[in-house]
Structures are given as C-alpha cells and as structure tokens.
Amino acid sequence: MGEIGEKRYALLMCGEDSEYLLKMHGGCYGIFGRVLAEEGERWDLYKVVQGHFPANHHLSLYDGFVITGSCYDAHSNDPWILELLQLVNKLDSMHKKILGICFGHQIIGRALGGKVGRSPKGWDIGVKSINVSSSLPLSFSSLKLPSQLSIYKCHRDEILELPPKAEVIAWSEMCAIEMFSYGDHIFGIQGHPEFTHDILLHFIDRIITRNLVQEAFALDAKDKAALLEPDKEILKTLCVNFLKGRF
C-alpha cells in the first residue's frame, strides 16, 4: 500500500472534470497536485461525486484528506453528499487532517453542525480581498499572515452559521466565514487557492452556459478579475503547512 514512511494523502473529488481542465491542467488531480503535492508523497484520487470513497479500513493509512470544490450544493441530500458528510465525521473522530475548499469547506461546516445555504448576497466571483482575523486560533497563532489576502472566488453558497467550537480565521463583506478552523486538524477555505486565472474564466463560462448566473454580471466579473492578482504563494504555503502539520 505504499513505501514505508511515505506520506499519503487522499484527494476527494466532488466535481466533474471538463475536457479543458483535463487537457490544460491534468484535471482536478493535476490542479491540486501542483499546489499541494511534494516529492516523496503519494496522492490517491477518489471521485466521491461518482460514489467512489476510500474504504474504512484504509482511512488510517492517510496523513490527510482534501475535499474539493463542486457545482453541486453542499446543502442538498444526494446520496454521495450524505456519505461524504458521514466520512467527515469519521475523519474528525480519528483526528485526521482535513482541508476543505469551497464546496469542501461548506461540507465540513455542515458535517460538524453548522448551517449551509445560498448566500443572501448572491454570487461572489473574481479575485476578492478577504480580511484575516487579528486573533487567530491557538493552532494558527504562529502564522505571519497579512491583514488582508486576495483569493479567487466563484460561489453562491456559503456557511451561514459556524459549527460549535469552530473559529473564524478570515471574513469579507460578501461572506462572514471565508476561512475557519476546527481544532488543530480541520481547515476550510471558501475561496480557491488552487485556481489559476484561466481556470477561473473557465468556471465562469461553465456557470453562464448552465444559466446559473446573469451573463452581464459574470462578464463584468471576468473583466475585473483580469486587473487583479491573488496571493497565490501565501495561500499555497498556508494550505501545505496546515495539511502537513508545519505550524
């Protein structure tokens, strides 16, 4: 099941790869691997959106789990979503590291007892500034984060109510829970540290095509995003160091 001493991580894929993402970025696996994977590690992909979950007797083999974004609603009750909620609770009981991105962030919030739903402020799309808490949780207190970070955003759902014992790490005018932690082993990010500019544009096109957003609003978001840069390296370091227990 892997070399002795080899760090092993599971990528829980909650969305569908498009031809573009597969061709240009190696799909979800390539996108997240580029940001999170390091030499000497093993990363296993589980397409949970298709009902492909790690076996219970394999969970202990992993050092950490990453739950990706998705076009599905984290507040829905599709069978695979209900199974994913159960898995999050199981991993929490095992004190496993879990990093949740966008939909994954919301799924974790729901699983731990928070409330997830449509944002009353609507879609949040583009390169957006978020505010970092001045009083970080103890497990994050060694971080030297700036007071504001810029990150790619593309969502209309959010965590509306924080789970008990969870702590807000970052917030914005559009979203009260941009980042949160739960203990020292769970971390959720509403934005997309794994995105590149072309991936953002691709997802904007996807939601326009599916009539999920007003086209004029989405095209304006594209134009504004072209003028801004996210704090990619800071966000990458934050995710990697959390997942691998470096702070």
Coordinates of C-alpha atoms in Angstrom, one line a residue:
M1 CA 0.0 0.0 0.0
G2 CA 3.0 2.3 -0.4
E3 CA 6.5 2.7 0.8
I4 CA 7.3 2.6 4.5
G5 CA 7.5 6.2 5.8
E6 CA 5.8 7.6 2.7
K7 CA 3.4 10.4 3.4
R8 CA 0.0 9.6 1.9
Y9 CA -2.9 11.9 1.1
A10 CA -6.4 11.4 -0.3
L11 CA -8.0 13.9 -2.8
L12 CA -11.8 13.6 -2.5
M13 CA -13.1 14.9 -5.9
C14 CA -16.5 16.4 -5.7
G15 CA -16.9 17.9 -9.2
E16 CA -16.6 16.8 -12.8
D17 CA -13.5 17.3 -14.9
S18 CA -14.1 19.1 -18.2
E19 CA -12.1 18.4 -21.4
Y20 CA -10.5 21.7 -21.0
L21 CA -9.3 21.1 -17.4
L22 CA -8.0 17.6 -18.3
K23 CA -6.2 18.9 -21.4
M24 CA -4.7 22.1 -19.9
H25 CA -4.2 21.1 -16.2
G26 CA -4.4 17.3 -15.9
G27 CA -7.9 17.7 -14.4
C28 CA -8.6 18.0 -10.7
Y29 CA -5.8 15.7 -9.7
G30 CA -3.2 17.8 -11.6
I31 CA -4.6 21.1 -10.3
F32 CA -4.5 20.2 -6.7
G33 CA -1.2 18.3 -7.1
R34 CA 0.5 21.3 -8.5
V35 CA -0.3 23.3 -5.3
L36 CA -0.2 20.7 -2.6
A37 CA 1.9 17.7 -3.5
E38 CA 5.6 17.4 -2.7
E39 CA 8.3 15.0 -3.6
G40 CA 8.2 11.6 -1.8
E41 CA 4.4 11.7 -1.2
R42 CA 1.6 9.6 -2.5
W43 CA -1.7 11.1 -3.6
D44 CA -4.7 9.0 -4.3
L45 CA -7.8 10.3 -6.1
Y46 CA -11.3 9.3 -5.1
K47 CA -14.2 10.5 -7.3
V48 CA -16.7 10.8 -4.4
V49 CA -19.1 12.6 -6.7
Q50 CA -19.4 9.3 -8.5
G51 CA -19.7 7.3 -5.3
H52 CA -16.1 6.3 -5.1
F53 CA -15.0 6.5 -1.5
P54 CA -11.9 5.3 0.4
A55 CA -12.6 2.0 2.3
N56 CA -13.0 2.4 6.0
H57 CA -10.0 0.1 6.7
H58 CA -7.8 2.4 4.5
L59 CA -8.6 5.7 6.3
S60 CA -5.9 5.2 8.9
L61 CA -3.3 4.9 6.1
Y62 CA -3.7 8.6 5.2
D63 CA -2.0 11.6 6.7
G64 CA -4.6 14.0 5.4
F65 CA -7.6 14.5 3.2
V66 CA -8.5 17.3 0.8
I67 CA -12.2 17.9 -0.2
T68 CA -12.5 19.8 -3.5
G69 CA -15.0 22.3 -4.9
S70 CA -18.1 21.3 -6.8
C71 CA -21.0 22.7 -8.8
Y72 CA -23.3 20.7 -6.6
D73 CA -25.0 22.2 -3.5
A74 CA -23.4 21.3 -0.1
H75 CA -26.9 21.7 1.4
S76 CA -28.5 19.1 -0.8
N77 CA -29.1 15.5 0.2
D78 CA -27.8 13.5 -2.8
P79 CA -26.7 10.0 -1.6
W80 CA -23.0 10.7 -2.2
I81 CA -23.2 14.0 -0.3
L82 CA -24.7 12.3 2.7
E83 CA -22.0 9.7 2.6
L84 CA -19.4 12.4 2.4
L85 CA -20.8 14.1 5.5
Q86 CA -20.5 10.8 7.3
L87 CA -16.9 10.4 6.2
V88 CA -16.0 13.9 7.5
N89 CA -17.4 12.9 10.9
K90 CA -15.5 9.7 10.8
L91 CA -12.2 11.5 10.0
D92 CA -12.9 14.1 12.7
S93 CA -13.3 11.3 15.2
M94 CA -9.9 9.9 14.0
H95 CA -8.4 13.4 14.3
K96 CA -7.3 13.3 10.7
K97 CA -6.2 16.4 8.9
I98 CA -8.9 17.7 6.5
L99 CA -8.6 20.7 4.2
G100 CA -11.9 21.8 2.5
I101 CA -12.0 24.1 -0.5
C102 CA -15.2 25.9 -1.5
F103 CA -17.8 23.1 -1.6
G104 CA -15.5 21.1 0.6
H105 CA -15.3 24.0 3.1
Q106 CA -19.1 24.1 3.2
I107 CA -19.4 20.3 3.5
I108 CA -17.1 20.3 6.6
G109 CA -19.1 23.1 8.1
R110 CA -22.4 21.2 7.6
A111 CA -21.0 17.9 8.9
L112 CA -19.7 19.5 12.1
G113 CA -23.1 21.0 12.9
G114 CA -23.1 24.4 11.1
K115 CA -25.7 25.7 8.6
V116 CA -25.0 25.9 4.9
G117 CA -27.2 27.6 2.2
R118 CA -27.5 30.2 -0.5
S119 CA -25.7 33.5 0.3
P120 CA -28.3 36.3 0.8
K121 CA -25.8 38.5 -1.2
G122 CA -25.7 36.3 -4.3
W123 CA -22.8 35.2 -6.4
D124 CA -19.2 36.1 -5.3
I125 CA -17.0 35.8 -8.4
G126 CA -13.5 37.1 -9.2
V127 CA -10.3 38.0 -7.3
K128 CA -11.6 39.2 -4.0
S129 CA -10.0 40.6 -0.8
I130 CA -10.7 38.9 2.5
N131 CA -9.8 40.0 6.0
V132 CA -7.7 37.9 8.2
S133 CA -8.6 37.8 11.9
S134 CA -6.3 39.7 14.2
S135 CA -6.7 37.0 16.9
L136 CA -6.0 33.6 15.2
P137 CA -6.9 30.3 16.9
L138 CA -4.0 28.9 19.0
S139 CA -3.1 26.2 16.4
F140 CA -2.7 29.0 13.8
S141 CA -1.2 31.6 16.0
S142 CA 2.4 31.1 14.7
L143 CA 1.4 32.2 11.2
K144 CA 2.6 35.6 10.0
L145 CA -0.4 36.4 7.7
P146 CA -1.1 39.9 6.4
S147 CA -4.3 41.6 7.5
Q148 CA -5.8 41.0 4.0
L149 CA -5.5 38.4 1.3
S150 CA -6.6 38.2 -2.3
I151 CA -8.1 34.9 -3.5
Y152 CA -10.0 33.6 -6.4
K153 CA -13.8 33.2 -5.6
C154 CA -16.6 31.5 -7.5
H155 CA -19.6 30.6 -5.3
R156 CA -23.2 31.4 -4.3
D157 CA -23.5 29.1 -1.3
E158 CA -21.7 29.6 2.0
I159 CA -21.6 28.6 5.6
L160 CA -24.3 30.7 7.2
E161 CA -23.7 29.5 10.7
L162 CA -20.4 28.3 12.1
P163 CA -20.3 24.9 13.7
P164 CA -19.9 24.8 17.5
K165 CA -16.2 25.1 18.6
A166 CA -15.1 26.3 15.1
E167 CA -13.3 29.6 14.8
V168 CA -13.3 32.2 12.0
I169 CA -9.9 32.8 10.5
A170 CA -11.0 35.2 7.7
W171 CA -14.1 37.1 6.6
S172 CA -15.2 39.5 3.9
E173 CA -18.0 41.9 3.1
M174 CA -19.6 39.2 0.9
C175 CA -19.1 36.3 3.2
A176 CA -18.8 36.1 7.0
I177 CA -16.9 32.8 7.0
E178 CA -14.1 32.9 4.4
M179 CA -11.8 30.6 6.4
F180 CA -12.4 28.6 9.6
S181 CA -10.6 26.1 11.7
Y182 CA -11.9 23.3 13.9
G183 CA -9.4 22.1 16.5
D184 CA -5.9 21.8 15.0
H185 CA -6.9 19.3 12.4
I186 CA -9.6 20.9 10.2
F187 CA -9.3 23.9 8.0
G188 CA -11.9 25.3 5.5
I189 CA -11.4 27.9 2.8
Q190 CA -14.3 29.4 0.8
G191 CA -12.1 30.6 -2.0
H192 CA -9.9 28.7 -4.4
P193 CA -6.1 28.7 -3.7
E194 CA -5.7 26.1 -6.4
F195 CA -7.2 28.2 -9.2
T196 CA -5.2 30.0 -12.0
H197 CA -6.7 32.9 -14.0
D198 CA -7.7 30.7 -16.9
I199 CA -9.4 28.1 -14.5
L200 CA -11.5 31.0 -13.0
L201 CA -12.5 32.1 -16.5
H202 CA -13.4 28.5 -17.4
F203 CA -15.7 28.1 -14.4
I204 CA -17.3 31.5 -15.1
D205 CA -18.1 30.2 -18.6
R206 CA -19.5 27.0 -17.2
I207 CA -22.0 28.7 -14.9
I208 CA -23.0 31.1 -17.7
T209 CA -23.6 28.1 -20.0
R210 CA -25.7 26.4 -17.3
N211 CA -27.8 29.6 -16.8
L212 CA -26.8 29.8 -13.2
V213 CA -25.8 33.5 -13.3
Q214 CA -26.7 36.6 -15.2
E215 CA -24.3 36.8 -18.1
A216 CA -23.7 40.6 -17.8
F217 CA -22.7 40.1 -14.1
A218 CA -20.4 37.3 -14.9
L219 CA -18.7 39.1 -17.8
D220 CA -18.1 42.1 -15.6
A221 CA -16.5 39.8 -13.0
K222 CA -14.2 38.5 -15.8
D223 CA -13.1 42.0 -16.7
K224 CA -12.4 43.0 -13.1
A225 CA -10.6 39.8 -12.3
A226 CA -8.1 40.5 -15.2
L227 CA -6.9 43.5 -13.3
L228 CA -6.1 41.8 -10.0
E229 CA -3.7 39.1 -8.7
P230 CA -4.4 36.7 -5.9
D231 CA -1.8 36.0 -3.1
K232 CA -1.1 32.6 -4.6
E233 CA 2.2 31.8 -2.8
I234 CA 0.9 32.8 0.6
L235 CA -2.2 30.7 0.1
K236 CA -0.2 27.7 -1.1
T237 CA 2.1 27.9 1.9
L238 CA -0.9 28.2 4.2
C239 CA -2.6 25.1 2.8
V240 CA 0.6 23.0 2.6
N241 CA 1.8 23.9 6.0
F242 CA -1.6 23.1 7.6
L243 CA -2.0 19.8 5.8
K244 CA 1.5 18.7 6.7
G245 CA 1.5 19.8 10.3
R246 CA 4.1 22.6 10.0
F247 CA 2.5 25.1 12.4

